[in-house]
PDB file of C-alpha atoms and ligand atoms in Angstrom:
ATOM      1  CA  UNK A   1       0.000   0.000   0.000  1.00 75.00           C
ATOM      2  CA  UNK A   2       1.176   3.092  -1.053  1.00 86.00           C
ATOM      3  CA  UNK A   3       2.033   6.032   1.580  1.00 97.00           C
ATOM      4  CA  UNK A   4       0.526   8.905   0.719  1.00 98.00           C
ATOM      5  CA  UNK A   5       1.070  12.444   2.522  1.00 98.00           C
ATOM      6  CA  UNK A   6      -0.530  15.523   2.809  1.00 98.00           C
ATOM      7  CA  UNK A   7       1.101  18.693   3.259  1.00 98.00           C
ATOM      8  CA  UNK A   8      -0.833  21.722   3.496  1.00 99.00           C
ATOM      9  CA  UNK A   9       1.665  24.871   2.033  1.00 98.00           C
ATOM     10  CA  UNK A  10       4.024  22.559   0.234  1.00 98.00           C
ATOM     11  CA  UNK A  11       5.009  24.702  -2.333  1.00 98.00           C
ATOM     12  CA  UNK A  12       7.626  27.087  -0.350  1.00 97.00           C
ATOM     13  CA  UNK A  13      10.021  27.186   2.728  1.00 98.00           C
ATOM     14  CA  UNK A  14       9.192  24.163   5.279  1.00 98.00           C
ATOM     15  CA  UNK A  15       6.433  22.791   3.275  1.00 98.00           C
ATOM     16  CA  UNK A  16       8.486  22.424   0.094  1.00 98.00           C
ATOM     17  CA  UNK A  17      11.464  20.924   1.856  1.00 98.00           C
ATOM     18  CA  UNK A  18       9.634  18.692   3.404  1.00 98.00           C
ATOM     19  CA  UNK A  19       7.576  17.786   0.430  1.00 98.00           C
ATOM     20  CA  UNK A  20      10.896  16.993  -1.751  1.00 98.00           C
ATOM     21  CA  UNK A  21      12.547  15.066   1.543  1.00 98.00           C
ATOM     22  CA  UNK A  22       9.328  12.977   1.934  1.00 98.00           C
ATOM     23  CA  UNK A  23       9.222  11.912  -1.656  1.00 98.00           C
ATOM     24  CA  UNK A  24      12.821  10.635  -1.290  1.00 97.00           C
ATOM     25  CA  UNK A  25      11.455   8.436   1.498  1.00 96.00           C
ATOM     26  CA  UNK A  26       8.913   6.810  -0.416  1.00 96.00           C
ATOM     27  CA  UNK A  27       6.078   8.859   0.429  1.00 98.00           C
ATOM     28  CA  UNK A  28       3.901   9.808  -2.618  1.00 98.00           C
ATOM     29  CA  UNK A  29       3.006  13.332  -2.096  1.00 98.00           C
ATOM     30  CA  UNK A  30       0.075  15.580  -2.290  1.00 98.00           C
ATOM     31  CA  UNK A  31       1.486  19.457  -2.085  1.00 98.00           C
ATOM     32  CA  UNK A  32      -1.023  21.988  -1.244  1.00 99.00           C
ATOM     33  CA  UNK A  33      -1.084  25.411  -2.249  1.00 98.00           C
ATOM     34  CA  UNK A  34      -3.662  28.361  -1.612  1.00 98.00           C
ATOM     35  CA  UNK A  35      -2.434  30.592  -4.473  1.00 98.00           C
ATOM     36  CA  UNK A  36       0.951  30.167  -6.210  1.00 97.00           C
ATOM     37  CA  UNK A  37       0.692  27.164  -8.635  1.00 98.00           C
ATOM     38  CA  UNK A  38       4.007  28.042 -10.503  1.00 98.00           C
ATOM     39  CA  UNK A  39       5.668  27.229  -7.005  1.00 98.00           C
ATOM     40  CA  UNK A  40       3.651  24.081  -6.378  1.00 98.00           C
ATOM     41  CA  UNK A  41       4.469  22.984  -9.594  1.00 98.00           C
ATOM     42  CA  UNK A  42       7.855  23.470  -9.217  1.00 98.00           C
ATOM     43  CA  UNK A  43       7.776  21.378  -6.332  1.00 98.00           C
ATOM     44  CA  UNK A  44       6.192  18.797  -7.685  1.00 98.00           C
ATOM     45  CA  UNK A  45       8.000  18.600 -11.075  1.00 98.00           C
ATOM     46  CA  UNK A  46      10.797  18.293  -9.004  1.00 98.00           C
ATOM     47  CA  UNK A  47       9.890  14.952  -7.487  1.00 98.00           C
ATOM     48  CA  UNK A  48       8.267  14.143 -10.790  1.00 98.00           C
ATOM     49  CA  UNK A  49      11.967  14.124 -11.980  1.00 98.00           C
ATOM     50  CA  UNK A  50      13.467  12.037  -9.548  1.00 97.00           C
ATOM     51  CA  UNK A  51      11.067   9.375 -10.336  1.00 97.00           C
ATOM     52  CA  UNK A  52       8.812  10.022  -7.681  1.00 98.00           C
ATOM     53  CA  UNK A  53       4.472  10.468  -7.614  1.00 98.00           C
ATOM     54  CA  UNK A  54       2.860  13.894  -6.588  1.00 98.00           C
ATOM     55  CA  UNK A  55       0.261  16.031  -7.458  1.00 98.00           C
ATOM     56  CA  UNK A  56      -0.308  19.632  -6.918  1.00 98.00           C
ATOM     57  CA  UNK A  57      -3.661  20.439  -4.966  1.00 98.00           C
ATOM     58  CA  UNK A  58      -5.065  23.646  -4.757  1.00 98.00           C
ATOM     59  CA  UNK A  59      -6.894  24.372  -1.361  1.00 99.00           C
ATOM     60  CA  UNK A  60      -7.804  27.455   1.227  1.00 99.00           C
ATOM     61  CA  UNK A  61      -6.833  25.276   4.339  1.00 98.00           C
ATOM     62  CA  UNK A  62      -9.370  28.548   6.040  1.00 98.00           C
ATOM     63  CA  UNK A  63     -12.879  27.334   3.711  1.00 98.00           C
ATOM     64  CA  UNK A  64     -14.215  24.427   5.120  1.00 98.00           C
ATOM     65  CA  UNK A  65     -15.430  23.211   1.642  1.00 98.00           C
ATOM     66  CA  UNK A  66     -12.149  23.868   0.437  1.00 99.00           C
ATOM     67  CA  UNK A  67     -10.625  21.175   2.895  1.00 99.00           C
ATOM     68  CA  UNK A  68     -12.983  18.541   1.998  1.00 98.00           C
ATOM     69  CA  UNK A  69     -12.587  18.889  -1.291  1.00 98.00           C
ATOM     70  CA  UNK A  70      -8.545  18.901  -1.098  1.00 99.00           C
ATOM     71  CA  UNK A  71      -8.560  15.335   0.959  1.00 98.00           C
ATOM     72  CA  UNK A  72     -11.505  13.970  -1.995  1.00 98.00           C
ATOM     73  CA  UNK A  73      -9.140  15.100  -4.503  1.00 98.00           C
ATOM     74  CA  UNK A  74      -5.664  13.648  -2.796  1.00 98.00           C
ATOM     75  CA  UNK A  75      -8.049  10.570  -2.322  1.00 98.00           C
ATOM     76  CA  UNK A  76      -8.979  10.194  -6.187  1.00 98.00           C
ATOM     77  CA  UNK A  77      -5.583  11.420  -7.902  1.00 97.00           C
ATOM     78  CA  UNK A  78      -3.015   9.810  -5.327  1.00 98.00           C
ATOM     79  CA  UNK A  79      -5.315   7.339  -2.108  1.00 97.00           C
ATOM     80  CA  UNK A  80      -6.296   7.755   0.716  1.00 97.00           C
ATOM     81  CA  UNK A  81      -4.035  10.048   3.110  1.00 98.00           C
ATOM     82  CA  UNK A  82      -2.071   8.181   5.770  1.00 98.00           C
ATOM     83  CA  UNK A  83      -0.002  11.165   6.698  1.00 98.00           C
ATOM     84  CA  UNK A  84      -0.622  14.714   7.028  1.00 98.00           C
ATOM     85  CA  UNK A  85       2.130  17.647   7.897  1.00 99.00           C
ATOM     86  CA  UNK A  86      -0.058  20.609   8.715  1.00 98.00           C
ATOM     87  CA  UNK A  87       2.028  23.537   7.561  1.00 98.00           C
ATOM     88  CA  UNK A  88       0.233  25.987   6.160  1.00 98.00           C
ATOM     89  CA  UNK A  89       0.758  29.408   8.017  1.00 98.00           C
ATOM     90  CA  UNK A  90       0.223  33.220   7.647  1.00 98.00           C
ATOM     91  CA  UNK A  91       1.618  36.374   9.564  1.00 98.00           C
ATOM     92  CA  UNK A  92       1.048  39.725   9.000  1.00 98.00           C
ATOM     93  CA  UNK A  93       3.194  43.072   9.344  1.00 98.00           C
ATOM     94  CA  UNK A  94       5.170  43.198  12.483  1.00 98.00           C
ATOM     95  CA  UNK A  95       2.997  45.492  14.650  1.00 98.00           C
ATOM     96  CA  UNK A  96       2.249  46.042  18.560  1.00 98.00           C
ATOM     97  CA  UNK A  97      -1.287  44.060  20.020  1.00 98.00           C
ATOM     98  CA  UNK A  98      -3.118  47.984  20.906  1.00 98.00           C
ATOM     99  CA  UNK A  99      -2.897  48.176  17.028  1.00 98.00           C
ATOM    100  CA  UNK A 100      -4.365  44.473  16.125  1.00 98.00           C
ATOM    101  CA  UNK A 101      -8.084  44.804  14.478  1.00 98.00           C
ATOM    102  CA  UNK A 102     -10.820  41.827  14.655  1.00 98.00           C
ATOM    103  CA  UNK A 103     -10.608  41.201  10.476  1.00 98.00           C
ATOM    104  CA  UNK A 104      -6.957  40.742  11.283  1.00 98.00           C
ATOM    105  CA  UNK A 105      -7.275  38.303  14.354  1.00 98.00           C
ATOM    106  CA  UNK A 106      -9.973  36.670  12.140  1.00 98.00           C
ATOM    107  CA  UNK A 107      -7.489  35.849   9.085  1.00 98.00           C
ATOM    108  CA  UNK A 108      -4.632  35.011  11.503  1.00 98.00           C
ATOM    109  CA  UNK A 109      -6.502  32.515  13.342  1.00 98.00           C
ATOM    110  CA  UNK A 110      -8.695  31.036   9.987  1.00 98.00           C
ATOM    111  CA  UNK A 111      -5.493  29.895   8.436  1.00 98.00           C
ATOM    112  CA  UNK A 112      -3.482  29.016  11.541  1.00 99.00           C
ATOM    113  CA  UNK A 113      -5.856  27.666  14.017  1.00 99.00           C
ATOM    114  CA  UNK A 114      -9.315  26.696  11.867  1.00 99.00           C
ATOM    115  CA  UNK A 115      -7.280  25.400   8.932  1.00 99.00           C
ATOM    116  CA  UNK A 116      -5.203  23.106  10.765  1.00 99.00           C
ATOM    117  CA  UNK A 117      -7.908  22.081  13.112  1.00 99.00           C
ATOM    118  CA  UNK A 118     -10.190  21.326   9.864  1.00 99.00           C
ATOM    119  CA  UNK A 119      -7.115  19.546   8.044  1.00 99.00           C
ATOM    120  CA  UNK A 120      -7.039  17.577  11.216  1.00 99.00           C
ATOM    121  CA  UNK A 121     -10.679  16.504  11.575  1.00 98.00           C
ATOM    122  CA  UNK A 122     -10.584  15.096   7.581  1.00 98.00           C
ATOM    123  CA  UNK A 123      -7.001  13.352   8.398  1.00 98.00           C
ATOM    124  CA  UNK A 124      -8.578  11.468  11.548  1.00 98.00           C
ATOM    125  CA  UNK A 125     -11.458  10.559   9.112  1.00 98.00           C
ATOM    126  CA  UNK A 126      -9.390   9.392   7.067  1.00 98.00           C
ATOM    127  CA  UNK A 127      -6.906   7.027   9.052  1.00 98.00           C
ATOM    128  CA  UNK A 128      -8.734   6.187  12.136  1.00 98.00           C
ATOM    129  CA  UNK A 129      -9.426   2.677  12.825  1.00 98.00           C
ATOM    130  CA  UNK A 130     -12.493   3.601  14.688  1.00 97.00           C
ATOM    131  CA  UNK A 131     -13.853   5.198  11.206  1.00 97.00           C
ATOM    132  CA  UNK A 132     -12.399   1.442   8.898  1.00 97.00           C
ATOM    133  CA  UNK A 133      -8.952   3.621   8.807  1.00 97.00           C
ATOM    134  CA  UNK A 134      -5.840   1.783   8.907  1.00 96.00           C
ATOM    135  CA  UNK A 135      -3.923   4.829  11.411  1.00 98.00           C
ATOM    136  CA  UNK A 136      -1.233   7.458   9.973  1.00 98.00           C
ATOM    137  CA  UNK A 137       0.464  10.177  11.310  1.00 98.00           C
ATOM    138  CA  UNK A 138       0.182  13.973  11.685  1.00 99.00           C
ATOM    139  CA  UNK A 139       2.859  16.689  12.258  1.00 99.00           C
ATOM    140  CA  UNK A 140       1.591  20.133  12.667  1.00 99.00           C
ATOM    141  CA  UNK A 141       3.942  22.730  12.258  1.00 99.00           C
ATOM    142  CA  UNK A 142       3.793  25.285  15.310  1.00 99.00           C
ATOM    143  CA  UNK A 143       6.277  27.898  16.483  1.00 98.00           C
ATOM    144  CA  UNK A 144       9.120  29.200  18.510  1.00 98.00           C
ATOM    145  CA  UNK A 145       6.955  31.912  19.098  1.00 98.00           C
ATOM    146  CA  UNK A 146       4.359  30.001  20.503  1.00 98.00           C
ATOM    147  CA  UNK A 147       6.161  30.022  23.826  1.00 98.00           C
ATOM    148  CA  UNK A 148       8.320  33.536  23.240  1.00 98.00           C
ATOM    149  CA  UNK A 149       5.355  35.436  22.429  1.00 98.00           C
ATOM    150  CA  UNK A 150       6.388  37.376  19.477  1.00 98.00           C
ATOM    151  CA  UNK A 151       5.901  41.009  21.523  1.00 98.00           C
ATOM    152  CA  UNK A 152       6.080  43.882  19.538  1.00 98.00           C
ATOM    153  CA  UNK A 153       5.915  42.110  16.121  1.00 98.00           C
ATOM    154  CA  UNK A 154       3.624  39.216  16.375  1.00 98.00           C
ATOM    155  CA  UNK A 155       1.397  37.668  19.283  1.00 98.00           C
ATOM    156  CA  UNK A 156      -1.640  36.782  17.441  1.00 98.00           C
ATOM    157  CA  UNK A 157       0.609  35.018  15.151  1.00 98.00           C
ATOM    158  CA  UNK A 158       2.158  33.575  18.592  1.00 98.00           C
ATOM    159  CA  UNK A 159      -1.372  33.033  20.098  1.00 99.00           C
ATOM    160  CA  UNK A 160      -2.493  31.219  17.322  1.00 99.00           C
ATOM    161  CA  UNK A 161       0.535  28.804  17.081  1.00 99.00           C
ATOM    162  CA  UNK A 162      -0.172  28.118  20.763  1.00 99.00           C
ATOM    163  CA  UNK A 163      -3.487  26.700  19.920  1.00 99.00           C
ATOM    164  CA  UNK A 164      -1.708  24.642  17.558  1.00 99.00           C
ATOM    165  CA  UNK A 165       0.036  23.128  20.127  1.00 99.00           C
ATOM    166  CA  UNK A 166      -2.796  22.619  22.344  1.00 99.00           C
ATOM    167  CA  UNK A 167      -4.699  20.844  19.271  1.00 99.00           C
ATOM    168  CA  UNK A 168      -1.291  18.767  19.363  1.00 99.00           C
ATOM    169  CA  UNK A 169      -1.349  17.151  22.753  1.00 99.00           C
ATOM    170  CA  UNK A 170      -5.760  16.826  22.922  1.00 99.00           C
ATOM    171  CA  UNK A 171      -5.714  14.991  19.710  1.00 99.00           C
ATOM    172  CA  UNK A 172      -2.755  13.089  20.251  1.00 99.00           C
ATOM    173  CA  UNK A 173      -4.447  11.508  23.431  1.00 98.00           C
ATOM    174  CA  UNK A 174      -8.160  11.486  21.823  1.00 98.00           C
ATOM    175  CA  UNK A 175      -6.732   9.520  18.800  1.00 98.00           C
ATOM    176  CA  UNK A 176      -3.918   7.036  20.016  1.00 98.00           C
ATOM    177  CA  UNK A 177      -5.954   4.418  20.524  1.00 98.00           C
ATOM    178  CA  UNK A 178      -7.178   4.410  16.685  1.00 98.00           C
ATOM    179  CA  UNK A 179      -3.810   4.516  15.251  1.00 98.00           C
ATOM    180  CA  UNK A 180      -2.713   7.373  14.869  1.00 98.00           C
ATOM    181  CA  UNK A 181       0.171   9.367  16.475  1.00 99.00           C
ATOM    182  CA  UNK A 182       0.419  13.052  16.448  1.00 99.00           C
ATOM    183  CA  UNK A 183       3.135  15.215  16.546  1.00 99.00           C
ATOM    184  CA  UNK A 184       4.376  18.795  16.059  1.00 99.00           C
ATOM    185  CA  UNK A 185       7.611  20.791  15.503  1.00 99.00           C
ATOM    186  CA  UNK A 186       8.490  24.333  17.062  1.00 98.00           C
ATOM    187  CA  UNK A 187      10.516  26.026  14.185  1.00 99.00           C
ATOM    188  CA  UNK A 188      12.725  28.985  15.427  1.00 98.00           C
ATOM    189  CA  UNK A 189      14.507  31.162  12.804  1.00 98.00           C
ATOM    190  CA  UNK A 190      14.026  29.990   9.427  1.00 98.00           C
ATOM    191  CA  UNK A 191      15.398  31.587   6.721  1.00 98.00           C
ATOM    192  CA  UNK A 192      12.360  31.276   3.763  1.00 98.00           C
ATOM    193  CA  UNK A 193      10.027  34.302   1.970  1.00 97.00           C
ATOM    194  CA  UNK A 194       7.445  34.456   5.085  1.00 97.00           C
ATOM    195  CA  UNK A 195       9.382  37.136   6.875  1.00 97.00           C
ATOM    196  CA  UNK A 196       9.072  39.279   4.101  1.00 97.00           C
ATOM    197  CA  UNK A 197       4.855  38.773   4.723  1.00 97.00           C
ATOM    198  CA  UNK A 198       6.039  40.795   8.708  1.00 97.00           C
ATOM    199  CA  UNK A 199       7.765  43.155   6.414  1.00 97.00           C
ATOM    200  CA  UNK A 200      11.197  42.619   7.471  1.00 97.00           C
ATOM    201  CA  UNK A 201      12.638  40.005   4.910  1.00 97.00           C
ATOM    202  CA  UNK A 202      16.068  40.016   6.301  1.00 97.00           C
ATOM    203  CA  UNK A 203      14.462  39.543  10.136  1.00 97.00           C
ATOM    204  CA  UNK A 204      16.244  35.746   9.940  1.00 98.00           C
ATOM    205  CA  UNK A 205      19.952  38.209   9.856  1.00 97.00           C
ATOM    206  CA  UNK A 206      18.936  40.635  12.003  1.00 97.00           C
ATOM    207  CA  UNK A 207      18.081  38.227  15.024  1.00 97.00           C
ATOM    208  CA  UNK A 208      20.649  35.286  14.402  1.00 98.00           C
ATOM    209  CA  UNK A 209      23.154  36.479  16.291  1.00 97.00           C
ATOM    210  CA  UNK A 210      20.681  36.097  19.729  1.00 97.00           C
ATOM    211  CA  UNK A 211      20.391  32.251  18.890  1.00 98.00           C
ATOM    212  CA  UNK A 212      22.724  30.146  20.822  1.00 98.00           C
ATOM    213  CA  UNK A 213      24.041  28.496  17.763  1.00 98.00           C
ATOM    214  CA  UNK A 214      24.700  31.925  16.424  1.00 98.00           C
ATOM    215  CA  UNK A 215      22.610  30.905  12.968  1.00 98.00           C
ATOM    216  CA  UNK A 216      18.878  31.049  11.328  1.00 98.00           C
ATOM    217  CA  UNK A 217      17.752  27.627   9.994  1.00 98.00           C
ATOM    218  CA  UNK A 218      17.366  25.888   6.738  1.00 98.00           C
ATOM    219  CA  UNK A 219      13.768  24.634   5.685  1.00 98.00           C
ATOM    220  CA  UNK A 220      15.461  21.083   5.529  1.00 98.00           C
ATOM    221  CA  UNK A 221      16.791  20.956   8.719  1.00 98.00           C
ATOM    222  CA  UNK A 222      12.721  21.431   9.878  1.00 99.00           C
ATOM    223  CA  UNK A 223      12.166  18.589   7.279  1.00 99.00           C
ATOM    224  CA  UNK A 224      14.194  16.204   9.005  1.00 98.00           C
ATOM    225  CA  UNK A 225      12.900  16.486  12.671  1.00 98.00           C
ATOM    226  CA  UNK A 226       9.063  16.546  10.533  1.00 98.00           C
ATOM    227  CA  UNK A 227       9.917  13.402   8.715  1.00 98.00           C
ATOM    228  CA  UNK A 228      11.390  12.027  12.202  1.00 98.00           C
ATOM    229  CA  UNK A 229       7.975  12.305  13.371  1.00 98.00           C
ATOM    230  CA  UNK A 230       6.087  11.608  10.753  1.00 98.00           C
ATOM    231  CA  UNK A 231       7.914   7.402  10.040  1.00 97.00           C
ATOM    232  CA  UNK A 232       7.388   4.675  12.005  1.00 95.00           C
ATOM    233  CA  UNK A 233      11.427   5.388  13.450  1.00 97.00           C
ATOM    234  CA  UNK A 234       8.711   7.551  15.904  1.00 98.00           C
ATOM    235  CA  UNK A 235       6.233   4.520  16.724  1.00 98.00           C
ATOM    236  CA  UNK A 236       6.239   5.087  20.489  1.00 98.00           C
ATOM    237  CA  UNK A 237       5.931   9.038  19.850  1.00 98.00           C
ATOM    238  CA  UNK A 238       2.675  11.055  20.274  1.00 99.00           C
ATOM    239  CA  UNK A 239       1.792  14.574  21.943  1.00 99.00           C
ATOM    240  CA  UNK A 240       5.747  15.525  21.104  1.00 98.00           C
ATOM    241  CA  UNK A 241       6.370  18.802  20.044  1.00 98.00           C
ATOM    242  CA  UNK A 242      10.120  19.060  19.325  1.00 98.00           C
ATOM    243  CA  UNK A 243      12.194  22.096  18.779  1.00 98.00           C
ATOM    244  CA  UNK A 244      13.927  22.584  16.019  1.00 98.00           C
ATOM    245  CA  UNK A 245      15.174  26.332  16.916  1.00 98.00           C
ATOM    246  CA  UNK A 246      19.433  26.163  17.489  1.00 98.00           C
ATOM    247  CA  UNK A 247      18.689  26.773  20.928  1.00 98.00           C
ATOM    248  CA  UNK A 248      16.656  29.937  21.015  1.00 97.00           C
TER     249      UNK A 248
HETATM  250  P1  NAP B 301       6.217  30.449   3.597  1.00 59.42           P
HETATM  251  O1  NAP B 301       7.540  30.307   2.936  1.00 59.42           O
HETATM  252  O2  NAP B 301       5.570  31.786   3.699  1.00 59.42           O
HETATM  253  O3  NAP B 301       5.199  29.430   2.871  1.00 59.42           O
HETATM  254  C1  NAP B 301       3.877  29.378   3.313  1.00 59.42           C
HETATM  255  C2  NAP B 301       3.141  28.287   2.572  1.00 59.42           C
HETATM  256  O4  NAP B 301       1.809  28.200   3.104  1.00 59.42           O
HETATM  257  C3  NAP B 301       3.005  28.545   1.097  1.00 59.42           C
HETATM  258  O5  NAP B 301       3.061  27.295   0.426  1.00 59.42           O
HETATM  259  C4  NAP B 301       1.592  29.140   0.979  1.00 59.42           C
HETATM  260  O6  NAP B 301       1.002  28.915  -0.286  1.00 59.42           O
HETATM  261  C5  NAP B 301       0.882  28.336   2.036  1.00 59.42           C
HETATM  262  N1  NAP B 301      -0.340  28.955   2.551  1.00 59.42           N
HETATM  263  C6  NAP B 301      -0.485  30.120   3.220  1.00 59.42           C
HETATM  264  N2  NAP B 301      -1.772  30.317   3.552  1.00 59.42           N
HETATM  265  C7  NAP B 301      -2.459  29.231   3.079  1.00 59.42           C
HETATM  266  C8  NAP B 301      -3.817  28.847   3.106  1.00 59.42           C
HETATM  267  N3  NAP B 301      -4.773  29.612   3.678  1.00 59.42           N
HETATM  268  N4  NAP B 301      -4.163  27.678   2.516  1.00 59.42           N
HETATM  269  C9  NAP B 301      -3.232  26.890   1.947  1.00 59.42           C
HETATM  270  N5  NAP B 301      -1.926  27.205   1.890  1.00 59.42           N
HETATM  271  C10 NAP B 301      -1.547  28.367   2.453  1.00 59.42           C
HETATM  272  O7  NAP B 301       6.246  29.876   5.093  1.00 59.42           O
HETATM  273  P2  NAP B 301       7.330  29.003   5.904  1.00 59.42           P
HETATM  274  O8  NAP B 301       8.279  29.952   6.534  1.00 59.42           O
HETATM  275  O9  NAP B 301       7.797  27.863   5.101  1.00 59.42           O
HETATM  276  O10 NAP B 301       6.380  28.489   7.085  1.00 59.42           O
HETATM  277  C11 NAP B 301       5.758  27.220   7.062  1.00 59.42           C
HETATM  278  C12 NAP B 301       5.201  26.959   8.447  1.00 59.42           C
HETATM  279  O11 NAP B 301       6.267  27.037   9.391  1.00 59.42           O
HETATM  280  C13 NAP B 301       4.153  27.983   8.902  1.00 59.42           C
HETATM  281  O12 NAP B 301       3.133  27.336   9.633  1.00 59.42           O
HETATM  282  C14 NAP B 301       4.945  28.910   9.797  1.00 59.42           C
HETATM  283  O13 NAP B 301       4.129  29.534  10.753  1.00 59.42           O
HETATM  284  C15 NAP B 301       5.920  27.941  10.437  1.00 59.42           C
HETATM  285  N6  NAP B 301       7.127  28.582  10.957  1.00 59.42           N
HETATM  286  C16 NAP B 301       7.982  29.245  10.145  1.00 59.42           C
HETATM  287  C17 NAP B 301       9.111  29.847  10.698  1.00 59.42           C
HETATM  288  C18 NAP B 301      10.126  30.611   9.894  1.00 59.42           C
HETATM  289  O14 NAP B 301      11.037  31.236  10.501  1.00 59.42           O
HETATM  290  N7  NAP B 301      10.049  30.619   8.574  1.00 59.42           N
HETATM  291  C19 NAP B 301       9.333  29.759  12.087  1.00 59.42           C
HETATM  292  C20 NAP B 301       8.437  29.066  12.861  1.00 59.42           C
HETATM  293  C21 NAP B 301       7.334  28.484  12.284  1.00 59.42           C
HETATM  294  P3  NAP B 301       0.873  30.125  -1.370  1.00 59.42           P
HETATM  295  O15 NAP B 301       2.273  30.604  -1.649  1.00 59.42           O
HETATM  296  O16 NAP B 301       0.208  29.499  -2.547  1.00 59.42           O
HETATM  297  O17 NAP B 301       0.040  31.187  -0.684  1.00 59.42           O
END
């Protein structure tokens, strides 16, 4: 039986890495996008060439209908999912909370909270044994700043990865006795285009010299620890959120 994985933002940074480092490792691979399909078929030419099966998926992980209709798709075009690396993510300009408005909190927390949470509820539908599944895996990508707090650039971005983790250690317990283990990953410093998105593209320079191992991070160095988690080399893993962060 094929292993096939979902991963929601695949087409840059993390998502991307870890869409190319999966494929290596057998998995075929469904790589969601919300808006740039010359990226996500980069990706996915990519693996193409190596010899490996994927398939570009369009999907708002925020619409509900959109994230039923991604998991029919990756059902039809590739099987049924038996992993799931919940990656998508949004931030917005680097700002102080006194100047946060609701439509802001409200597209923060769509993508980064409702989106994974919905991504979730399809991928236990999928693979538990309690619905005729036959288990998988999930990795949701959180944050660094989940526990730092982002102040004076970020907290609803912060906040929002904190209910991330949250959703990691409930649904780990809820669903380990159906087969399915779930994990996450606290990125620190990465250096890919989402800084740009706080306006401050070089932010990844700017604060490496505060992490202990005096560097920013490489999207593949993310896709390892995710992978980690994702393969049965993690079988006794669930509710584990590992940093991947150099120390900071
Ligand atoms: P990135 O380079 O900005 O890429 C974001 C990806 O998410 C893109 O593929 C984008 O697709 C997709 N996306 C955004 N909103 C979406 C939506 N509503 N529906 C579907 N796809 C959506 O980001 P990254 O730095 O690789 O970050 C990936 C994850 O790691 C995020 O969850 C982020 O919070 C987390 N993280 C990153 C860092 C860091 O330093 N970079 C640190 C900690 C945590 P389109 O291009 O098509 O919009």
């Amino acid at each position: 039986m094929n292993q096939v994985l979902l991963i929601t933002g695949g087409s840059r940074g993390i998502g991307a890495a870890t869409a190319l480092l999966a494929a290596r490792q057998g998995y075929v691979v469904a790589v969601n996008y919300r808006q740039d399909v010359a990226a996500a078929g980069q990706v996915v030419a990519s693996i193409q060439g190596s010899g490996g099966q994927a398939r570009a998926i369009q999907a708002d992980v925020s619409s509900e209908s959109d994230v039923e209709r991604m998991f029919r798709e990756v059902g039809q075009q590739l099987g049924t999912p038996t992993a799931l690396v919940n990656n998508a993510g949004i931030l917005e300009q680097q700002t102080r909370v006194e100047h946060l408005d609701a439509n802001r909190l409200r597209r923060i927390f769509e993508t980064n909270v409702i989106g994974t949470f919905l991504c979730a509820r399809e991928a236990v539908r999928c693979m538990s044994t309690r619905h005729g599944g036959q288990g998988g895996s999930i990795v949701n990508v959180s944050s660094r700043a989940a526990v730092l707090g982002s102040a004076g650039e970020y907290v609803d971005y912060a906040a929002s990865k904190g209910a991330v983790d949250t959703l990691t250690v409930g649904l780990a317990h809820e669903v380990a006795g159906e087969g399915i283990r779930v994990n996450g990953v606290r990125p620190g410093l990465i250096t890919t285009e989402m800084h740009a998105s706080g306006g401050e593209p070089e932010r990844v320079a700017r604060l490496a010299p505060g992490v202990p191992m005096g560097r920013g991070g490489r999207p593949e160095e993310v896709a390892r620890a995710i992978l980690w988690l994702l393969l049965e080399e993690a079988s006794y893993t669930t509710g584990a959120i590992l940093d991947v962060s150099g120390g900071r």
